[in-house]
């Protein structure tokens, strides 16, 4: 009798020991199986064989696959990530695996003499050994169809929003409104998830909304209809591109787990370099993974990839796809076969790709590559580990690299190739500042001279981009009765007014309140919108531009539906609209040759946040958005409005001088001991409001960590109330841990974990190398 340990990718994430039944085929680590547990059946994953335990064991019920999709290398990567974040392996697997691969809710449609035609896990568990062998033989021969439980199949259906608000529904249709609001806030969602959030009966309501044309049952592939043959593109590289390719190909084809940095200005043609590298990797029989920080950029990159390589060997993977498509892609990439090119966001890093030869992170500086919820990880670190493991090549590309990345290149630890010129005859745009320190009228977001330049640009037939990195209509709704701003009751942060939705919205917990509404403090009904967001800018521009000019808006609210994103980009690319207003979504990856003017409404936004990276983020954002201007035949111009024109950052932004900015920033970080000259961990502590016992323990937590930190050389700052001290009805504290290595930080935090008085209410999490200090 064989005994194996299995891990549960669902709560309680335990590691358990089971017998391998005699009818089972030969097993190996990574195989998914059905394991019996008290109260039902659970999906589990084999991890390692073990000696016969001293306690009684149960036999496993059934293998969920003929060959394990998860090989030893993949399991090793998952285990390493779990150990790094000090969480159980099962918890890590619950985040890394698609939903369908974590469930045992399957049934077997069989046509085997002497057996029922449909068997579930409970029925299989009751079969005698000869019947088990008979069923297994039929299953291995492909004569037994495995499917999701019919009820689960119905719950797995995806519903997607078709129309933007306001929606033409009756005021009394409260549940219809709730479903529409949920879809608007969270995107395409399964019926099962809607049922969990909004209660039973949502499927029938969704059917009525489908008939009304407000939602639809979603399709699998948003790229249906693209040419599936691939088009051989004539690629004549510029001198910069040719030099970069020569160096990168030579490094890649050593297949030794090398890393390279591509530092190319905006418009230098980095995408063509990526595609040429992917072509060489495919020719060598190695698969490629191209990552983008946002879904919009991933879709744009995917179109370029499919145009170059066709549909047969390309896949798309991101978190907004429906579960069945994500599961199918996961299984396809884990199967043996021809090499693939996969485009996706950070979650695509965990696809079980065989013979991985190339991983490219486009816009590698973007903080979207860091996940902080559920299981914290930095995509660059995972990518580095995967290419080292597979003997592939990691390419990090950006016009404004992460300071830590460039420091590694600057000190000779990572080779860097530079692309300092735009392709063709393009030149970088002229960048100027507009001092708005004396501009007091909040109703007019643009200084007179900036507004006049925008009007001249539009009247001259050119296009313009206007960026404000704040969505909504107004971030503050000031009550004229009591002088208090409308706040979220769960988070104690201001509610943002979204005029198009007629709602006040909390951007942290998602709470929405109809507007107009009464003040919760004094009961008054008059509010004054203060400050501006992209909605307000769009409304303002409609009043100052010529009547024939069309203004489009591109932010998280306007592109929640995939069709909206594509429509906005297509309209602006065709020249149907003259002005595109948006948030940082506009700043990278987009190519609009007719844009000759970029306006940054508030260049100071984010510059003085309580975060050592604030200057770096601001520089990156402004240089990237400046790069959208002048990419065609006509030169571009960028106007940045600021209240502090004397700030030293502007010299580097105006000259797009990354190296000058880097020298100043790296000197400051060395002086104060911030990364890359130290390792930084952020301990996040939170407890429910009104939990006085937990609040009293916070001070003890600080003393405990400081006592453990002294012999390890770790500096402990805090715990102190987080900048966002109350979110989702929880009181939050931050504790900064600074040391020379990661093990010392983890050792200190492990003392805190072991001393947690009540893990059910007191949440403790460690974020290594945090990108957000809020």
PDB file of C-alpha atoms in Angstrom, residues 74 77 95-96 288-292 298 315-319 321 326 329-330 333 341-353 356 358-361 369 371 377 379 382-383 386:
ATOM      1  CA  UNK A  74       5.828  24.363 -10.793  1.00  0.00           C
ATOM      2  CA  UNK A  77       7.914  27.533  -7.389  1.00  0.00           C
ATOM      3  CA  UNK A  95      -4.546  31.995  -5.380  1.00  0.00           C
ATOM      4  CA  UNK A  96      -2.407  30.544  -8.170  1.00  0.00           C
ATOM      5  CA  UNK A 288       7.376  32.736 -24.568  1.00  0.00           C
ATOM      6  CA  UNK A 289       5.484  34.799 -22.011  1.00  0.00           C
ATOM      7  CA  UNK A 290       4.828  38.489 -22.705  1.00  0.00           C
ATOM      8  CA  UNK A 291       3.441  40.411 -19.747  1.00  0.00           C
ATOM      9  CA  UNK A 292       1.753  43.818 -19.645  1.00  0.00           C
ATOM     10  CA  UNK A 298      -2.231  43.133 -22.875  1.00  0.00           C
ATOM     11  CA  UNK A 315      -2.905  32.441 -25.960  1.00  0.00           C
ATOM     12  CA  UNK A 316      -4.277  35.299 -23.831  1.00  0.00           C
ATOM     13  CA  UNK A 317      -4.577  35.052 -20.038  1.00  0.00           C
ATOM     14  CA  UNK A 318      -5.724  37.631 -17.500  1.00  0.00           C
ATOM     15  CA  UNK A 319      -7.893  37.938 -14.419  1.00  0.00           C
ATOM     16  CA  UNK A 321     -11.537  36.360 -18.356  1.00  0.00           C
ATOM     17  CA  UNK A 326      -8.868  30.626 -17.756  1.00  0.00           C
ATOM     18  CA  UNK A 329      -5.809  28.022 -21.093  1.00  0.00           C
ATOM     19  CA  UNK A 330      -4.123  26.814 -17.900  1.00  0.00           C
ATOM     20  CA  UNK A 333      -0.247  25.569 -21.517  1.00  0.00           C
ATOM     21  CA  UNK A 341       3.391  32.631 -27.089  1.00  0.00           C
ATOM     22  CA  UNK A 342       1.243  33.682 -24.133  1.00  0.00           C
ATOM     23  CA  UNK A 343       0.290  37.300 -23.522  1.00  0.00           C
ATOM     24  CA  UNK A 344      -1.173  38.315 -20.197  1.00  0.00           C
ATOM     25  CA  UNK A 345      -1.050  40.246 -16.979  1.00  0.00           C
ATOM     26  CA  UNK A 346       0.900  39.218 -13.883  1.00  0.00           C
ATOM     27  CA  UNK A 347      -1.240  36.119 -13.127  1.00  0.00           C
ATOM     28  CA  UNK A 348      -0.053  34.555 -16.409  1.00  0.00           C
ATOM     29  CA  UNK A 349       3.309  33.980 -14.710  1.00  0.00           C
ATOM     30  CA  UNK A 350       1.786  30.976 -12.951  1.00  0.00           C
ATOM     31  CA  UNK A 351       0.764  29.099 -16.082  1.00  0.00           C
ATOM     32  CA  UNK A 352       2.508  25.690 -16.080  1.00  0.00           C
ATOM     33  CA  UNK A 353       4.265  26.343 -19.405  1.00  0.00           C
ATOM     34  CA  UNK A 356       9.721  28.234 -21.034  1.00  0.00           C
ATOM     35  CA  UNK A 358      11.539  33.805 -22.716  1.00  0.00           C
ATOM     36  CA  UNK A 359       9.672  36.058 -20.270  1.00  0.00           C
ATOM     37  CA  UNK A 360       9.231  39.745 -21.149  1.00  0.00           C
ATOM     38  CA  UNK A 361       7.850  42.350 -18.742  1.00  0.00           C
ATOM     39  CA  UNK A 369       3.262  43.978 -11.318  1.00  0.00           C
ATOM     40  CA  UNK A 371       0.133  42.002  -5.966  1.00  0.00           C
ATOM     41  CA  UNK A 377       4.247  38.772  -4.708  1.00  0.00           C
ATOM     42  CA  UNK A 379       6.026  39.574 -10.675  1.00  0.00           C
ATOM     43  CA  UNK A 382       8.666  35.315  -9.762  1.00  0.00           C
ATOM     44  CA  UNK A 383       9.702  35.773 -13.407  1.00  0.00           C
ATOM     45  CA  UNK A 386      11.033  30.874 -13.360  1.00  0.00           C
TER      46      UNK A 386
END
